[in-house]
Amino acid sequence: MSQTTTAPTAQPAPGLDQAIAELAKVLRSLGRDDLVERATAAGARLKRPGTIVCVVGEFKQGKSSLVNGLLGSPVCPVDDDLATSAITLVRHGEQPAAVVRRRDGDETVKEQIPVEELGAWVSEQGNPDNGKRVERVDITVPAAILRQGLMVVDTPGMGGLGAGHAAATLAFLPFADGLVFVSDASAELSAPEVEFLGRARELCPTVLFAQTKCDLYPAWERIVEINRGHLSSRNLDIPIAPVSSTLRAEAMARRDRTLNERSRFPELITRLGSEVIDPAKADAEQRSATDIRGIAALASSSLDDERRLLENPAELEAAIAEYQRASERLEHLRGPGARWSVVVGDGVADLSSQVTHTLRQGMREVSRLMDERVETLKTGQEWDEVSRDLQSLVAEEVAQAFVTVEEGRKAIRDEAASLLQDEHLALVAKGGRGVDPTDVSALWRDKPIDEPSTQRRLTTGLTGLRGAQGGVIMLGMMGNFLPAAAATLVASNPVLLGAGALFGGVQLAEDRKRKVAARRQSARQQVRQFVDEVQFEVTNELNGLVREIQREMRDDLGARLGELQRTYTETAKRAQTQANRTREEIKARAAEIEAARGALAKATRLIGAPGGT
C-alpha cells in the first residue's frame, strides 16, 4: 500500500551515479578532499532536485484535502468550517515540524509551532482575517512523494479568482515547476477559471486539473466532460484527473489498495512524477554531469602533467617554475582586486540600481494609470474592478523585477566566467605547451541554480527561473498579495476595502459632486499608499536577494579558483620530489598515475557525451 504514495520517478542514470562513486574513489586516493566534497554535492543535487508544485483553486474546493491525499497523511487542517488563510509550503523532513513566518511590526519573524496547532495559524477559523499576520507556514513531513525534492504549496482560496490572489499566483508561476488547479465536481468551470488556466498554461511548464469530490456528486463524469469541452474550446491541452480525497484518506487508513485505486489518486501522482519530478530529475542529471566532467578534467590535467614530467625529466625545472607562476597568479585572482571580482561587484551594484529604478518606474506608471481610473469612479462595483486591476498590475511588476534579477545574475556570472577562462588560457600559453590538457570549458561552464527545461513554454524573458533562488522569495512575496494572507501588502488591506466603502455601491447623484471629488481624492491616496508599501517591501527583498547572489557568486567562483590553485601547487610539489626518486619509485609512480587516469577515463565514459547522461 505504501508504494502508492510515491510518485514513480526516473532514477538517476546508473552511469552517472556510478561515475560519481568511481570519481570520489580516485579523488580520495589522490588526496583531493576538496574535489570529493564537490563531487558528493553533485550527487546530492542529483538525488534531490528542488521542484515546486503550486495547488490553486477557489475557496472550499478541496485543495488542502488534495494535498493531504498526495502526501498520504493529514498534514493540512481540513474541516467543513475551515478555509485555508495562509500559504503552506510542505517539503520532506525526517520528522514532522512546522515553522510560521509572520510579520511583527516591520520585521518578518520565524516561530516554530507544534504541527497539531497548524489550524490556529493557517485557517480562517483559527486566524480570522489573518490577524496574526502570517505570511507563510513551512511544514516538513516524512512523506515518500516528497523524498525526490518535491515541495507542495497549498494556497488560500482565490475567492472567485478576482482581486489579488489570481494575479499574485500568476506572478509566481514562472518560478514554479508545476501547477495543480483544483475545482470540485459540483459545477462546471466558470469563465474566470478557464481564463486563469489559459494564462497559467503560458507561464508554467506543467498544469494539471484535479476534479475533486467525485465521491459526493453522482454526475461528476458529466462535469468532467463539460470541463474538457471548455478547455478544448480554448485549445488548452490540460489533463483532468478526477479524484476523491475522502476515498484516498480511507484507503490510507485501511491500507486498502482497491479503495486507493477507486480514489484515482495514483493517476494524479503518476502524472506528477512523469511531468514534473522526472523533468526536474533530468535537469539535475545534466547539471551534475557537467560538474563531474569539470572535476574529472581538473584531476586528469594534474596527472597528465606529472606523467609528462616523468617521461621528460629535462623539463622538470621549467615546469616547476611554471606551476609556481600559475599558483601565484591564481592567488591574485582569488583576491578582491581581481578583474572578475571587480566585474561581479560592479555588475551586482548596477543590477541593484537597475531593478530598483525599473520597479520604481513601473510602480509610478501603475499609480498614474490608477489615478486616471479613479477620476471616472462612481460606484463601489467600479472600485472593485480598479482594485483588481491595481493588484494585477502590481503583481506583474513584482514578478518582472525578480525575472530581471535572475537574468542579471546569469549575465554577470557569464562575464566573470569568461574573464576567468581567459586568465587560465593565458597561463597555459606561458608554459609553451602546444596542447592544454585541461578542459577549460568544463571548468568554467556556467552552472546556474537551475537550467531551463525543454518542456517550458514561457513568454520571452521568463526562462531559467524554475527552482531559482528568487522562486522561494517570490513565494513569500506572493503571500503578501493574497487576500487571506493579509500582511502589509495584503490585497484586502483595510485602506483598499475602505476605498470601496466610500462609493457605497450605488450611483452618486450630480448634486453630490463635491463629496464624489473628496472620495476620489481619498481613493487616490489609498492607491498610492498601497503601491508605496509594495515598493518598499519588494525593494528590501530584492536588495537582500542581490546581496545573496553576490556572495554565492564570489564563494563559488572563488572555490573553483582554489581548486585550480591547489592542483598547480600539489603538482609542483610532486615534481620537486621527482629528482630524488629512484628508477623503481618512478616506475611505481607511473603505474599509479596510469591506474588513476584509467579510473578517471572510466568515470568520464560512464557520464556519456555532453548534452546527455
Coordinates of C-alpha atoms in Angstrom, one line a residue:
M1 CA 0.0 0.0 0.0
S2 CA 2.8 2.4 0.8
Q3 CA 4.2 2.4 -2.7
T4 CA 1.0 4.2 -3.9
T5 CA 2.1 7.4 -2.1
T6 CA 5.3 7.6 -4.1
A7 CA 5.4 9.3 -7.4
P8 CA 7.0 7.0 -10.0
T9 CA 10.2 8.8 -10.9
A10 CA 13.1 8.0 -13.1
Q11 CA 16.1 7.0 -11.1
P12 CA 19.4 8.8 -11.6
A13 CA 21.2 7.4 -14.7
P14 CA 23.1 4.4 -13.4
G15 CA 26.1 5.5 -15.3
L16 CA 26.2 8.9 -13.7
D17 CA 25.5 7.6 -10.2
Q18 CA 28.4 5.1 -10.7
A19 CA 30.6 7.7 -12.2
I20 CA 30.3 9.9 -9.1
A21 CA 31.2 6.9 -6.9
E22 CA 34.2 6.0 -9.1
L23 CA 35.4 9.6 -9.3
A24 CA 35.2 10.0 -5.5
K25 CA 37.3 6.9 -5.0
V26 CA 40.0 8.2 -7.3
L27 CA 40.0 11.6 -5.8
R28 CA 40.4 10.2 -2.3
S29 CA 43.4 8.2 -3.5
L30 CA 44.9 11.5 -4.8
G31 CA 44.2 13.3 -1.6
R32 CA 41.8 15.8 -3.1
D33 CA 39.2 16.0 -0.4
D34 CA 38.0 19.4 -1.8
L35 CA 37.1 17.7 -5.1
V36 CA 35.5 14.8 -3.2
E37 CA 33.2 17.2 -1.4
R38 CA 32.2 18.9 -4.7
A39 CA 31.5 15.5 -6.3
T40 CA 29.4 14.5 -3.3
A41 CA 27.4 17.7 -3.6
A42 CA 26.8 17.0 -7.2
G43 CA 25.5 13.5 -6.3
A44 CA 23.2 15.0 -3.6
R45 CA 21.8 17.5 -6.0
L46 CA 21.1 14.7 -8.4
K47 CA 19.1 12.8 -5.9
R48 CA 17.1 15.7 -4.5
P49 CA 16.4 18.4 -7.2
G50 CA 14.2 21.1 -5.9
T51 CA 10.8 21.1 -7.6
I52 CA 7.9 23.4 -6.6
V53 CA 4.2 22.5 -7.3
C54 CA 1.5 25.0 -6.5
V55 CA -2.0 23.9 -5.6
V56 CA -4.5 26.6 -6.6
G57 CA -8.3 27.0 -6.7
E58 CA -11.2 28.9 -5.3
F59 CA -12.5 28.6 -1.8
K60 CA -13.7 25.3 -0.4
Q61 CA -12.8 23.2 -3.5
G62 CA -10.8 20.7 -1.6
K63 CA -7.2 22.0 -2.0
S64 CA -6.0 21.0 1.5
S65 CA -7.6 17.6 1.3
L66 CA -5.9 17.1 -2.1
V67 CA -2.5 18.0 -0.6
N68 CA -3.2 15.5 2.3
G69 CA -4.1 12.9 -0.3
L70 CA -0.9 13.4 -2.2
L71 CA 1.2 13.2 1.0
G72 CA -0.7 10.2 2.3
S73 CA -1.3 11.8 5.7
P74 CA -3.5 14.5 7.2
V75 CA -0.9 17.3 7.3
C76 CA -3.0 20.4 6.3
P77 CA -6.0 21.2 8.5
V78 CA -9.3 20.1 6.9
D79 CA -12.9 20.7 8.0
D80 CA -16.2 21.8 6.6
D81 CA -15.9 25.0 8.5
L82 CA -12.2 25.6 7.8
A83 CA -10.8 27.6 5.0
T84 CA -7.1 28.0 4.4
S85 CA -6.0 31.6 5.1
A86 CA -2.2 31.4 4.6
I87 CA 0.3 29.8 2.2
T88 CA 1.6 26.5 3.4
L89 CA 4.8 25.1 1.9
V90 CA 5.3 21.3 2.5
R91 CA 8.6 19.7 2.0
H92 CA 10.4 16.5 3.1
G93 CA 11.8 16.1 6.5
E94 CA 12.6 13.1 8.7
Q95 CA 10.4 14.4 11.5
P96 CA 7.2 16.4 11.3
A97 CA 7.8 20.1 12.0
A98 CA 6.2 23.5 11.3
V99 CA 7.6 27.0 11.2
V100 CA 5.4 30.1 11.0
R101 CA 6.8 33.1 9.1
R102 CA 4.8 36.2 10.2
R103 CA 5.1 39.9 10.4
D104 CA 6.0 41.6 13.7
G105 CA 6.0 45.3 13.1
D106 CA 8.2 45.9 10.1
E107 CA 10.1 42.6 10.5
T108 CA 9.5 39.0 9.4
V109 CA 10.0 36.6 12.3
K110 CA 10.1 32.8 12.3
E111 CA 8.4 30.8 15.1
Q112 CA 8.3 27.0 15.4
I113 CA 4.9 25.6 16.4
P114 CA 3.5 22.1 17.1
V115 CA 2.2 20.5 13.9
E116 CA -1.1 19.8 15.6
E117 CA -1.6 23.5 16.1
L118 CA -1.5 24.4 12.4
G119 CA -5.2 25.2 12.3
A120 CA -4.7 28.1 14.6
W121 CA -2.3 29.7 12.1
V122 CA -3.4 28.7 8.6
S123 CA -7.2 28.6 8.8
E124 CA -9.7 31.3 8.6
Q125 CA -11.4 30.0 11.8
G126 CA -8.2 29.9 13.8
N127 CA -6.7 33.1 12.3
P128 CA -9.6 35.2 11.1
D129 CA -8.7 37.9 8.6
N130 CA -5.1 36.8 9.2
G131 CA -4.9 38.8 12.4
K132 CA -1.7 37.0 13.3
R133 CA -0.1 38.4 10.1
V134 CA 1.1 35.1 8.8
E135 CA 3.0 35.3 5.5
R136 CA 3.8 31.6 5.1
V137 CA 4.0 28.3 7.1
D138 CA 6.8 25.8 6.3
I139 CA 6.0 22.2 7.1
T140 CA 8.3 19.2 6.9
V141 CA 6.9 15.7 6.8
P142 CA 8.5 12.3 6.1
A143 CA 6.2 11.7 3.1
A144 CA 7.5 9.4 0.4
I145 CA 6.4 11.6 -2.5
L146 CA 8.5 14.4 -1.2
R147 CA 11.8 12.5 -0.9
Q148 CA 12.6 13.4 -4.5
G149 CA 12.8 17.0 -3.6
L150 CA 9.2 17.9 -4.4
M151 CA 7.7 20.9 -2.5
V152 CA 4.0 21.3 -2.4
V153 CA 2.4 24.7 -1.9
D154 CA -1.1 24.8 -0.5
T155 CA -2.6 28.2 -1.2
P156 CA -5.7 30.1 0.2
G157 CA -8.8 30.1 -1.8
M158 CA -8.9 32.7 -4.6
G159 CA -12.4 34.0 -3.9
G160 CA -13.8 34.0 -7.4
L161 CA -10.4 34.3 -8.9
G162 CA -10.7 38.0 -8.5
A163 CA -8.7 40.6 -6.5
G164 CA -5.0 40.0 -5.9
H165 CA -4.9 36.2 -5.4
A166 CA -5.1 35.2 -9.1
A167 CA -2.7 37.9 -10.1
A168 CA -0.2 37.0 -7.4
T169 CA -0.4 33.3 -8.2
L170 CA 0.2 34.0 -11.9
A171 CA 3.2 36.2 -11.0
F172 CA 4.7 33.3 -9.1
L173 CA 4.2 30.6 -11.8
P174 CA 7.4 31.4 -13.7
F175 CA 9.3 30.2 -10.6
A176 CA 7.2 27.0 -10.2
D177 CA 7.7 23.6 -11.8
G178 CA 4.0 22.7 -11.9
L179 CA 0.5 23.8 -11.1
V180 CA -2.4 21.6 -9.8
F181 CA -5.6 23.5 -10.4
V182 CA -8.4 22.3 -8.1
S183 CA -12.2 22.5 -8.8
D184 CA -14.8 20.2 -7.3
A185 CA -17.4 18.2 -9.3
S186 CA -20.4 20.2 -8.1
A187 CA -20.3 22.5 -11.1
E188 CA -18.5 23.1 -14.4
L189 CA -15.6 25.5 -14.7
S190 CA -16.5 29.2 -14.6
A191 CA -15.3 31.7 -17.3
P192 CA -12.7 33.2 -14.8
E193 CA -11.4 29.8 -14.0
V194 CA -10.9 28.9 -17.7
E195 CA -9.3 32.3 -18.2
F196 CA -6.9 31.7 -15.3
L197 CA -6.0 28.2 -16.7
G198 CA -5.2 29.8 -20.1
R199 CA -2.8 32.3 -18.6
A200 CA -1.3 29.7 -16.3
R201 CA -0.6 27.4 -19.3
E202 CA 1.5 30.2 -20.8
L203 CA 3.6 30.6 -17.7
C204 CA 4.1 27.2 -16.2
P205 CA 5.5 24.1 -18.0
T206 CA 3.0 21.7 -16.4
V207 CA -0.6 22.4 -15.5
L208 CA -2.8 19.6 -14.1
F209 CA -6.5 19.9 -13.3
A210 CA -7.7 17.9 -10.3
Q211 CA -11.5 17.5 -10.3
T212 CA -12.2 16.8 -6.6
K213 CA -15.1 15.5 -4.5
C214 CA -16.1 12.9 -7.1
D215 CA -17.5 10.7 -4.4
L216 CA -20.0 13.4 -3.4
Y217 CA -21.6 14.1 -6.8
P218 CA -23.0 11.3 -8.9
A219 CA -22.9 13.4 -12.1
W220 CA -19.1 14.0 -11.8
E221 CA -18.4 12.3 -15.1
R222 CA -20.7 14.6 -16.9
I223 CA -19.0 17.6 -15.3
V224 CA -15.6 16.3 -16.4
E225 CA -16.8 16.0 -20.0
I226 CA -18.2 19.5 -19.9
N227 CA -14.9 20.8 -18.5
R228 CA -12.9 19.0 -21.2
G229 CA -15.1 20.9 -23.7
H230 CA -14.4 24.2 -22.0
L231 CA -10.6 23.6 -22.2
S232 CA -10.8 22.3 -25.7
S233 CA -12.6 25.4 -26.9
R234 CA -9.6 27.4 -25.7
N235 CA -7.1 24.9 -27.2
L236 CA -5.9 24.1 -23.7
D237 CA -4.2 20.7 -23.5
I238 CA -4.6 20.3 -19.8
P239 CA -5.3 16.7 -18.4
I240 CA -8.1 16.3 -16.0
A241 CA -7.7 13.9 -13.1
P242 CA -10.9 13.1 -11.2
V243 CA -10.1 12.3 -7.6
S244 CA -11.7 11.6 -4.3
S245 CA -9.7 12.8 -1.3
T246 CA -12.2 11.1 1.1
L247 CA -11.6 7.7 -0.5
R248 CA -7.9 8.3 -0.6
A249 CA -7.9 9.1 3.2
E250 CA -10.0 6.0 3.9
A251 CA -7.7 3.8 1.7
M252 CA -4.6 5.0 3.5
A253 CA -6.2 4.4 6.9
R254 CA -7.3 0.9 6.0
R255 CA -4.2 0.2 3.8
D256 CA -6.7 -0.9 1.1
R257 CA -5.2 -1.0 -2.4
T258 CA -8.6 -1.4 -4.2
L259 CA -10.1 1.6 -2.4
N260 CA -7.0 3.6 -3.2
E261 CA -7.4 2.8 -6.9
R262 CA -11.0 4.0 -6.7
S263 CA -9.8 7.3 -5.3
R264 CA -7.9 7.8 -8.6
F265 CA -5.0 9.4 -6.7
P266 CA -2.5 7.0 -8.3
E267 CA -3.2 8.6 -11.7
L268 CA -2.6 12.1 -10.4
I269 CA 0.6 11.0 -8.6
T270 CA 1.9 9.3 -11.7
R271 CA 1.3 12.4 -13.7
L272 CA 3.2 14.5 -11.1
G273 CA 6.1 12.1 -11.3
S274 CA 6.3 11.9 -15.1
E275 CA 5.5 15.5 -15.9
V276 CA 7.1 17.4 -13.0
I277 CA 9.5 15.4 -10.9
D278 CA 11.1 13.5 -13.8
P279 CA 11.9 16.6 -15.9
A280 CA 13.5 18.1 -12.8
K281 CA 15.5 14.9 -12.3
A282 CA 16.7 15.1 -15.9
D283 CA 17.8 18.7 -15.4
A284 CA 19.6 17.8 -12.2
E285 CA 21.4 15.0 -14.1
Q286 CA 22.6 17.4 -16.7
R287 CA 24.0 19.8 -14.1
S288 CA 25.6 17.0 -12.2
A289 CA 27.2 15.6 -15.3
T290 CA 28.6 19.0 -16.2
D291 CA 30.1 19.4 -12.7
I292 CA 31.6 15.9 -12.7
R293 CA 33.2 16.4 -16.1
G294 CA 34.8 19.5 -14.8
I295 CA 36.1 17.8 -11.7
A296 CA 37.5 14.8 -13.8
A297 CA 39.1 17.2 -16.2
L298 CA 40.9 19.1 -13.4
A299 CA 42.2 15.8 -11.8
S300 CA 43.2 14.5 -15.2
S301 CA 45.2 17.6 -16.1
S302 CA 47.3 17.2 -13.0
L303 CA 48.0 13.6 -13.7
D304 CA 48.9 14.3 -17.3
D305 CA 51.4 16.9 -16.3
E306 CA 53.0 14.6 -13.8
R307 CA 53.3 11.8 -16.3
R308 CA 54.8 14.1 -18.9
L309 CA 57.5 15.2 -16.4
L310 CA 58.2 11.5 -15.5
E311 CA 58.8 10.9 -19.3
N312 CA 60.7 14.1 -19.8
P313 CA 62.9 14.9 -16.7
A314 CA 64.7 17.6 -18.7
E315 CA 61.6 19.8 -18.5
L316 CA 61.3 19.5 -14.7
E317 CA 62.9 22.8 -13.7
A318 CA 60.9 24.8 -16.3
A319 CA 57.7 23.1 -15.3
I320 CA 58.2 23.8 -11.6
A321 CA 58.7 27.4 -12.3
E322 CA 55.6 27.5 -14.5
Y323 CA 53.4 25.9 -11.8
Q324 CA 54.7 28.4 -9.2
R325 CA 53.9 31.3 -11.5
A326 CA 50.4 29.8 -12.1
S327 CA 49.9 29.4 -8.4
E328 CA 50.9 33.0 -7.7
R329 CA 48.6 34.2 -10.5
L330 CA 45.7 32.2 -9.1
E331 CA 46.4 33.6 -5.6
H332 CA 45.9 37.1 -7.1
L333 CA 42.7 36.0 -8.9
R334 CA 41.3 34.9 -5.5
G335 CA 41.8 38.4 -4.1
P336 CA 39.3 41.3 -4.2
G337 CA 41.4 43.2 -6.8
A338 CA 41.0 40.6 -9.5
R339 CA 39.2 41.6 -12.6
W340 CA 36.4 39.0 -12.3
S341 CA 35.8 40.1 -8.7
V342 CA 35.5 43.7 -9.7
V343 CA 33.2 42.7 -12.5
V344 CA 30.9 40.9 -10.1
G345 CA 30.9 43.8 -7.6
D346 CA 30.2 46.4 -10.3
G347 CA 27.7 44.2 -12.0
V348 CA 25.7 43.5 -8.8
A349 CA 25.7 47.2 -8.0
D350 CA 24.4 48.0 -11.4
L351 CA 21.8 45.3 -11.3
S352 CA 20.6 46.5 -7.9
S353 CA 20.2 50.1 -9.3
Q354 CA 18.6 48.8 -12.5
V355 CA 16.0 46.7 -10.8
T356 CA 15.2 49.3 -8.2
H357 CA 14.8 52.0 -10.9
T358 CA 12.7 49.8 -13.1
L359 CA 10.5 48.8 -10.2
R360 CA 10.0 52.4 -9.2
Q361 CA 9.3 53.4 -12.7
G362 CA 6.8 50.6 -13.1
M363 CA 5.0 51.4 -9.9
R364 CA 4.9 55.1 -10.9
E365 CA 3.2 54.1 -14.2
V366 CA 0.7 51.9 -12.2
S367 CA -0.1 54.9 -10.0
R368 CA -0.6 57.1 -13.0
L369 CA -3.0 54.6 -14.6
M370 CA -4.9 54.2 -11.4
D371 CA -5.2 57.9 -10.9
E372 CA -6.9 58.1 -14.3
R373 CA -9.2 55.3 -13.5
V374 CA -10.2 56.8 -10.1
E375 CA -11.2 60.0 -11.9
T376 CA -14.1 58.1 -13.5
L377 CA -15.2 56.2 -10.4
K378 CA -18.8 56.5 -9.4
T379 CA -19.8 53.2 -7.7
G380 CA -18.4 50.6 -5.3
Q381 CA -18.5 48.0 -8.1
E382 CA -16.3 50.1 -10.3
W383 CA -13.8 50.4 -7.4
D384 CA -13.8 46.6 -7.1
E385 CA -12.6 46.5 -10.8
V386 CA -10.0 49.1 -10.2
S387 CA -8.8 47.3 -7.1
R388 CA -8.5 44.0 -9.0
D389 CA -6.6 45.7 -11.9
L390 CA -4.3 47.5 -9.5
Q391 CA -3.3 44.3 -7.8
S392 CA -2.8 42.5 -11.1
L393 CA -0.5 45.3 -12.5
V394 CA 1.5 45.4 -9.2
A395 CA 1.9 41.7 -9.2
E396 CA 3.2 41.7 -12.7
E397 CA 5.7 44.4 -11.9
V398 CA 7.0 42.4 -8.9
A399 CA 7.3 39.3 -11.0
Q400 CA 9.2 41.2 -13.7
A401 CA 11.6 42.6 -11.0
F402 CA 12.6 39.0 -9.9
V403 CA 12.9 38.0 -13.6
T404 CA 15.3 40.9 -14.1
V405 CA 17.4 39.9 -11.1
E406 CA 17.7 36.3 -12.4
E407 CA 18.6 37.4 -15.9
G408 CA 21.2 39.8 -14.5
R409 CA 22.7 37.1 -12.3
K410 CA 23.3 34.9 -15.2
A411 CA 24.8 37.7 -17.3
I412 CA 27.2 38.7 -14.5
R413 CA 28.3 35.2 -14.0
D414 CA 28.8 34.6 -17.7
E415 CA 31.0 37.7 -17.9
A416 CA 33.0 36.7 -14.8
A417 CA 33.4 33.1 -16.0
S418 CA 34.6 34.4 -19.4
L419 CA 37.3 36.5 -17.7
L420 CA 38.5 33.6 -15.7
Q421 CA 38.6 31.3 -18.7
D422 CA 40.7 33.9 -20.5
E423 CA 43.1 34.1 -17.5
H424 CA 43.5 30.3 -17.4
L425 CA 44.2 30.1 -21.2
A426 CA 46.8 32.8 -20.8
L427 CA 48.5 30.9 -18.0
V428 CA 48.8 27.8 -20.1
A429 CA 50.2 29.7 -23.1
K430 CA 53.1 31.0 -20.9
G431 CA 54.3 27.4 -20.4
G432 CA 54.9 26.8 -24.0
R433 CA 52.8 23.7 -24.2
G434 CA 51.0 23.2 -27.5
V435 CA 48.0 21.4 -26.0
D436 CA 46.0 22.4 -23.0
P437 CA 45.3 19.2 -21.1
T438 CA 42.6 20.8 -19.0
D439 CA 39.0 21.1 -20.3
V440 CA 38.6 24.8 -19.6
S441 CA 35.1 24.9 -20.9
A442 CA 34.1 22.3 -18.4
L443 CA 35.8 24.1 -15.6
W444 CA 34.2 27.4 -16.1
R445 CA 31.0 26.5 -17.8
D446 CA 28.2 28.4 -16.2
K447 CA 26.3 26.3 -13.6
P448 CA 23.1 28.2 -12.9
I449 CA 20.9 27.2 -10.0
D450 CA 18.5 25.6 -12.5
E451 CA 18.7 25.0 -16.2
P452 CA 15.6 25.8 -18.3
S453 CA 13.6 22.7 -19.3
T454 CA 13.0 21.8 -22.9
Q455 CA 9.3 21.5 -22.0
R456 CA 9.0 25.0 -20.7
R457 CA 6.7 27.3 -22.7
L458 CA 7.2 30.8 -21.4
T459 CA 7.0 34.3 -22.7
T460 CA 10.2 36.0 -23.6
G461 CA 12.4 36.7 -20.6
L462 CA 11.0 34.1 -18.3
T463 CA 13.5 31.3 -19.0
G464 CA 15.8 29.7 -16.5
L465 CA 13.8 30.6 -13.4
R466 CA 12.4 27.3 -12.2
G467 CA 13.7 26.4 -8.8
A468 CA 15.8 29.5 -8.8
Q469 CA 16.7 31.3 -5.6
G470 CA 14.2 34.0 -6.3
G471 CA 11.4 31.5 -6.5
V472 CA 11.1 30.9 -2.8
I473 CA 11.4 34.6 -2.1
M474 CA 8.7 35.2 -4.7
L475 CA 6.6 32.6 -2.9
G476 CA 6.9 34.7 0.3
M477 CA 6.1 37.9 -1.6
M478 CA 3.1 36.1 -3.2
G479 CA 1.7 35.5 0.3
N480 CA 1.7 39.3 0.9
F481 CA -0.6 39.8 -2.1
L482 CA -3.2 37.2 -1.2
P483 CA -6.5 38.5 0.2
A484 CA -6.4 35.9 3.0
A485 CA -2.8 36.3 3.8
A486 CA -3.0 40.0 4.8
A487 CA 0.4 41.3 5.7
T488 CA 1.4 44.9 4.9
L489 CA 0.8 44.2 1.2
V490 CA -2.4 42.2 1.6
A491 CA -4.9 42.6 -1.2
S492 CA -7.7 43.0 1.4
N493 CA -5.7 45.8 3.0
P494 CA -8.2 47.9 5.0
V495 CA -7.2 51.0 3.0
L496 CA -8.3 49.3 -0.2
L497 CA -11.5 48.0 1.3
G498 CA -12.2 51.4 2.7
A499 CA -12.0 53.0 -0.7
G500 CA -14.7 50.6 -1.9
A501 CA -16.9 51.5 1.0
L502 CA -16.5 55.2 0.1
F503 CA -18.6 54.7 -3.0
G504 CA -21.3 52.6 -1.3
G505 CA -22.2 50.5 -4.4
V506 CA -24.8 53.0 -5.7
Q507 CA -24.8 55.7 -8.3
L508 CA -24.0 59.1 -6.9
A509 CA -26.1 62.0 -7.9
E510 CA -24.8 65.0 -9.7
D511 CA -25.6 67.3 -6.7
R512 CA -23.0 65.4 -4.6
K513 CA -20.1 66.2 -6.9
R514 CA -18.1 67.8 -4.1
K515 CA -18.4 64.6 -2.0
V516 CA -17.5 62.5 -5.0
A517 CA -14.4 64.5 -5.6
A518 CA -13.4 64.1 -1.9
R519 CA -13.9 60.4 -2.1
R520 CA -11.9 60.1 -5.3
Q521 CA -9.1 62.0 -3.6
S522 CA -9.2 59.6 -0.7
A523 CA -9.1 56.7 -3.2
R524 CA -6.0 58.1 -4.9
Q525 CA -4.3 58.4 -1.6
Q526 CA -5.0 54.8 -0.7
V527 CA -3.8 53.6 -4.1
R528 CA -0.5 55.5 -3.6
Q529 CA -0.2 54.0 -0.1
F530 CA -0.7 50.5 -1.4
V531 CA 1.8 51.0 -4.2
D532 CA 4.3 52.6 -1.8
E533 CA 4.0 49.7 0.7
V534 CA 4.6 47.1 -2.1
Q535 CA 7.5 49.0 -3.5
F536 CA 9.1 49.4 0.0
E537 CA 8.7 45.7 0.9
V538 CA 9.7 44.3 -2.5
T539 CA 12.8 46.6 -2.8
N540 CA 14.0 45.3 0.6
E541 CA 13.5 41.7 -0.6
L542 CA 15.3 42.4 -3.9
N543 CA 18.2 44.1 -2.2
G544 CA 18.7 41.0 0.0
L545 CA 18.5 38.7 -2.9
V546 CA 21.1 40.7 -4.9
R547 CA 23.5 40.6 -1.9
E548 CA 23.0 36.9 -1.7
I549 CA 23.7 36.5 -5.4
Q550 CA 27.0 38.4 -5.0
R551 CA 28.0 36.2 -2.0
E552 CA 27.1 33.0 -3.9
M553 CA 29.0 34.0 -7.0
R554 CA 32.0 35.1 -5.0
D555 CA 32.2 32.0 -3.0
D556 CA 31.5 29.6 -5.8
L557 CA 34.0 31.0 -8.3
G558 CA 36.5 31.6 -5.5
A559 CA 36.2 27.9 -4.6
R560 CA 36.9 26.9 -8.3
L561 CA 40.0 29.1 -8.3
G562 CA 41.1 27.5 -5.0
E563 CA 40.7 24.0 -6.5
L564 CA 42.8 25.0 -9.5
Q565 CA 45.5 26.7 -7.4
R566 CA 45.7 23.6 -5.2
T567 CA 46.1 21.5 -8.4
Y568 CA 49.1 23.5 -9.6
T569 CA 50.6 23.7 -6.1
E570 CA 50.4 19.9 -5.5
T571 CA 51.7 19.1 -9.0
A572 CA 54.7 21.4 -8.4
K573 CA 55.4 19.6 -5.0
R574 CA 55.3 16.2 -6.7
A575 CA 57.5 17.4 -9.4
Q576 CA 60.1 18.7 -6.9
T577 CA 60.3 15.3 -5.2
Q578 CA 60.8 13.5 -8.5
A579 CA 64.5 14.4 -8.6
N580 CA 65.2 12.3 -5.5
R581 CA 63.2 9.3 -6.7
T582 CA 64.9 6.0 -7.7
R583 CA 64.1 4.4 -11.0
E584 CA 61.9 1.8 -9.3
E585 CA 60.0 4.6 -7.5
I586 CA 59.5 6.5 -10.7
K587 CA 58.2 3.3 -12.4
A588 CA 55.8 2.6 -9.5
R589 CA 54.5 6.2 -9.6
A590 CA 53.9 6.0 -13.3
A591 CA 51.9 2.8 -12.7
E592 CA 49.8 4.7 -10.1
I593 CA 49.2 7.5 -12.5
E594 CA 48.1 5.2 -15.3
A595 CA 45.7 3.5 -12.9
A596 CA 44.2 6.8 -11.7
R597 CA 43.9 8.1 -15.3
G598 CA 42.2 4.9 -16.3
A599 CA 39.7 5.2 -13.4
L600 CA 39.0 8.9 -14.4
A601 CA 38.5 7.9 -18.0
K602 CA 36.1 5.2 -16.9
A603 CA 34.1 7.7 -14.8
T604 CA 34.0 10.1 -17.8
R605 CA 32.8 7.4 -20.1
L606 CA 30.0 6.5 -17.6
I607 CA 28.8 10.0 -17.7
G608 CA 28.4 10.0 -21.5
A609 CA 28.8 12.7 -24.1
P610 CA 28.0 16.3 -23.1
G611 CA 24.3 17.0 -23.6
G612 CA 23.2 13.6 -22.3
T613 CA 23.8 11.2 -19.5

